[in-house]
Every structure is written in C-alpha cells, then in structure tokens.
PDB file of C-alpha atoms in Angstrom:
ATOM      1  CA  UNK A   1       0.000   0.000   0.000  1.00  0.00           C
ATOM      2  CA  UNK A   2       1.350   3.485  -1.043  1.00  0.00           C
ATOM      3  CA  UNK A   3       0.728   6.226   1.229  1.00  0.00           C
ATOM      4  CA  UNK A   4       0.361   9.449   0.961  1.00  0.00           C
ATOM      5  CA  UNK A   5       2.029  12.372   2.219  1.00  0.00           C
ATOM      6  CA  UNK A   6      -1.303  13.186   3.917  1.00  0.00           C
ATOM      7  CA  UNK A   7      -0.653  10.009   5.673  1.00  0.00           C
ATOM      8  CA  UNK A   8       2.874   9.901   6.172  1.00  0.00           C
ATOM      9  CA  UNK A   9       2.470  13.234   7.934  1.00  0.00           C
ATOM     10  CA  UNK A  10      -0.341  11.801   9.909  1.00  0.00           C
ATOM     11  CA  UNK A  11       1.117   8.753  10.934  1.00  0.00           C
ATOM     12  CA  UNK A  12       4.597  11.284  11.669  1.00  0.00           C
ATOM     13  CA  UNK A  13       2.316  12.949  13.916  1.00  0.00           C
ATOM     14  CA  UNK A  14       1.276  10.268  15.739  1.00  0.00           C
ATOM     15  CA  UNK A  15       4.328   7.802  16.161  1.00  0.00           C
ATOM     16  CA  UNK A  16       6.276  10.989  18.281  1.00  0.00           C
ATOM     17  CA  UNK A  17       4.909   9.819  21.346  1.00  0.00           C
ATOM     18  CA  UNK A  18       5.624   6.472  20.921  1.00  0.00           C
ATOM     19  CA  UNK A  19       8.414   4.748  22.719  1.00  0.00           C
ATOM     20  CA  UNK A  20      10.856   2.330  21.119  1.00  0.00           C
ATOM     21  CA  UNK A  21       9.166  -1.282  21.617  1.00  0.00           C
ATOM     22  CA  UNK A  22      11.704  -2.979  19.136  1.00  0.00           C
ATOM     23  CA  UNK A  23      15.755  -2.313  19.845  1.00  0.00           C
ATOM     24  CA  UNK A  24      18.120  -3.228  17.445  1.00  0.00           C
ATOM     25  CA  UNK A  25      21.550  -3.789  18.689  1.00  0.00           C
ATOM     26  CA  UNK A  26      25.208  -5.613  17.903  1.00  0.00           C
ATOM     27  CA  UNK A  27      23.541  -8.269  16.202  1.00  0.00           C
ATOM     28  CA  UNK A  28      21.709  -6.356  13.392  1.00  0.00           C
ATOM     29  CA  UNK A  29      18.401  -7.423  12.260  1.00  0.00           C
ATOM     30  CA  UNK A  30      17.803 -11.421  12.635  1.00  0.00           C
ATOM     31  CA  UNK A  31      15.039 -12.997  12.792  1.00  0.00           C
ATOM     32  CA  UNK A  32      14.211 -12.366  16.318  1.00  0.00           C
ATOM     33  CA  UNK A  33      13.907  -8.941  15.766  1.00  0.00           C
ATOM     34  CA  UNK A  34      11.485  -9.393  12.543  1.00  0.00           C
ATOM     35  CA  UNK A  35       9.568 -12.109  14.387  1.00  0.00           C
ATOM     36  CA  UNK A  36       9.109  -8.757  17.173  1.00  0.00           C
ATOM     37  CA  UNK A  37       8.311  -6.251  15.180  1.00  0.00           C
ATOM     38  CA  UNK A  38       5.838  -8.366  12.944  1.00  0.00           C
ATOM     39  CA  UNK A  39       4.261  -9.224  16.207  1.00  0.00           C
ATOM     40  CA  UNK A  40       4.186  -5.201  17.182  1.00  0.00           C
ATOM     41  CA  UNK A  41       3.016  -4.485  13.464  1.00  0.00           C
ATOM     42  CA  UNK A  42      -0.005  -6.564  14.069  1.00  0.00           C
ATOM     43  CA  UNK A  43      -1.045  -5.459  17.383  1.00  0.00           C
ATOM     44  CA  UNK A  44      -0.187  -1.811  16.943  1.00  0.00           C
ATOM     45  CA  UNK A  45      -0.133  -0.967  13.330  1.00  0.00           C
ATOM     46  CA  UNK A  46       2.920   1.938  14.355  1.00  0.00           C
ATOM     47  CA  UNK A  47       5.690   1.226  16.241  1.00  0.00           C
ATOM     48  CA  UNK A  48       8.845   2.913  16.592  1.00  0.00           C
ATOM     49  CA  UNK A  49      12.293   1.424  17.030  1.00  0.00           C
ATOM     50  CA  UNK A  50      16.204   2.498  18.113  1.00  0.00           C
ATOM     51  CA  UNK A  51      19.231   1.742  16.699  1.00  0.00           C
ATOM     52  CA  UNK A  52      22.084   1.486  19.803  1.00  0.00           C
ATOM     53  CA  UNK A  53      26.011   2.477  18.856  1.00  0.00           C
ATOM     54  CA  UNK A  54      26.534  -1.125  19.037  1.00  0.00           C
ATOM     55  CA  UNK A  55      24.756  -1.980  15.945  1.00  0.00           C
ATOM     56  CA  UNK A  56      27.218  -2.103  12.933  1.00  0.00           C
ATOM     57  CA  UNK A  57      23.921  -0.656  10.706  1.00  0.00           C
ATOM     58  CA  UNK A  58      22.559   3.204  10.658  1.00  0.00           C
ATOM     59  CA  UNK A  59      19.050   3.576  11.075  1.00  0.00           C
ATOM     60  CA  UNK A  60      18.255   3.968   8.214  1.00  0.00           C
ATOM     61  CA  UNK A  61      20.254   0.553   6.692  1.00  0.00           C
ATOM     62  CA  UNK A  62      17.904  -0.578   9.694  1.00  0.00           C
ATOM     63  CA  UNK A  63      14.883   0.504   9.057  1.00  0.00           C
ATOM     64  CA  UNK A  64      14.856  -0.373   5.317  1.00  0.00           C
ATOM     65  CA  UNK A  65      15.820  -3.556   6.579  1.00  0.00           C
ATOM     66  CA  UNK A  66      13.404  -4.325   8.541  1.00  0.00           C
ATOM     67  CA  UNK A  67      10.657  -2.625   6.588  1.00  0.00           C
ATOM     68  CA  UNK A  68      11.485  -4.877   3.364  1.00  0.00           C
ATOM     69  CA  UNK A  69      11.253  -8.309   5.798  1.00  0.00           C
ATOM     70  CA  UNK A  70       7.837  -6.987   7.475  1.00  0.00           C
ATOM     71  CA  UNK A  71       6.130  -5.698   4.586  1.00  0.00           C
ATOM     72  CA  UNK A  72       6.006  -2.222   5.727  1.00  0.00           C
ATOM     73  CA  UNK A  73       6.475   1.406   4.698  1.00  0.00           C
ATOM     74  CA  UNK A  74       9.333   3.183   6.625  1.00  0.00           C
ATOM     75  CA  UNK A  75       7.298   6.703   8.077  1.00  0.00           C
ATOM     76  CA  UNK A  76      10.381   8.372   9.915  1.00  0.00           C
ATOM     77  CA  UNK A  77      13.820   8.067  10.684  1.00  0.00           C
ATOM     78  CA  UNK A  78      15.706  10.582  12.825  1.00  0.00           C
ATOM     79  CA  UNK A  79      18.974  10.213  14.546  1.00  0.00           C
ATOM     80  CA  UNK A  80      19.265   6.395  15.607  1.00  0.00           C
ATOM     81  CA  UNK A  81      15.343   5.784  15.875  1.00  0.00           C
ATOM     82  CA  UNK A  82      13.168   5.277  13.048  1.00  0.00           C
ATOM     83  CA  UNK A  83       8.889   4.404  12.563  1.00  0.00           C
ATOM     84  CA  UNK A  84       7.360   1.562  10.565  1.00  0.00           C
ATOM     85  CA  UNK A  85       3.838   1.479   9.364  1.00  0.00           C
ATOM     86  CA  UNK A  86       1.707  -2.032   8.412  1.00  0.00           C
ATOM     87  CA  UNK A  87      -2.071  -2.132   8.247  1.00  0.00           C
ATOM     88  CA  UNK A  88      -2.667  -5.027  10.476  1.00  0.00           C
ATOM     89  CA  UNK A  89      -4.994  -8.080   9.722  1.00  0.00           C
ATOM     90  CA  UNK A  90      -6.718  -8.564  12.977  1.00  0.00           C
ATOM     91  CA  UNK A  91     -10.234  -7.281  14.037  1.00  0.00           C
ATOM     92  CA  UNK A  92      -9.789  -6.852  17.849  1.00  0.00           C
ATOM     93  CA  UNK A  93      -8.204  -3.947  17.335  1.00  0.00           C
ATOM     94  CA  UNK A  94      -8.713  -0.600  17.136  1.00  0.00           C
ATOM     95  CA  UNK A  95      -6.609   0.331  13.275  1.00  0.00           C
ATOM     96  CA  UNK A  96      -5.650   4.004  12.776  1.00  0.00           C
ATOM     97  CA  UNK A  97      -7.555   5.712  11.074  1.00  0.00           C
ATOM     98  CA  UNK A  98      -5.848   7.605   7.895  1.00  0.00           C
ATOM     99  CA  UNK A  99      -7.279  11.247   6.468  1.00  0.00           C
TER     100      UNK A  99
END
C-alpha cells in the first residue's frame, strides 16, 4: 500500500509519542527482531524502534531492513530511531484511522 504524504504526515504525527518497543543492537536485524516487530506491526499498526552504537547498521540501513522483511512502509527516521507502518490483519483492534 502506497501512502500518501497526507498520511505519512499523519502517521509522523502520531508515532512521536511512541516509545521504542523494538531495539536493534550488535547483532543487526535477525530474525528475532522481525519475528518482534511483525508481532508489534499486528497489534499496533505503528511502532517505533532504536538503533544502539553497538549496531554495525545506521538507522536507516535498519529501518529499510526491517521494513522490506515486514512488509512495511518506513514513516520516519531521525537520529538512531526510526517508525514503521503495516495495516494489520486482525479485528480486535482498534486500526488508525488515515485522512
């Protein structure tokens, strides 16, 4: 799904509050980290995520990374954090709403 900058914006807007739920660190992105943040991508739709120094990647090596192996759309990187955006599949929860 391509969004918009209406909802890249939006979904900017809303992912500065978050706090980082998925840390990358010396070992990159593996699968443990892509089995996380598909499990956050499904329950949240938005998540945001931090790159520590330890990590031989930038964030945004990172969060192309990881965007490309959850099937999501990269909304922000700054410094060593970054946002990813996937419409989720379930029904028990409440999905964000885009303009």
């Amino acid at each position: 799904m391509a969004l918009s900058g209406k909802h890249v914006r939006h979904l900017r807007s809303l992912a500065h509050h978050l706090k980082p739920s998925i840390i990358i660190g010396k070992t990159d992105v593996n699968g443990g980290v892509v089995e996380q943040a598909n499990a956050a991508l499904e329950a949240h739709e938005l998540i945001k995520c931090s790159v520590l120094d330890t990590s031989s990647l930038d964030a945004r090596e990172a969060a192309d990374i990881l965007a490309e192996r959850c099937h999501a759309e990269v909304i922000q990187v700054i410094g060593r954090k970054f946002s990813l955006y996937r419409e989720s599949k379930r029904d028990d929860i409440e999905h964000i709403a885009l303009p």
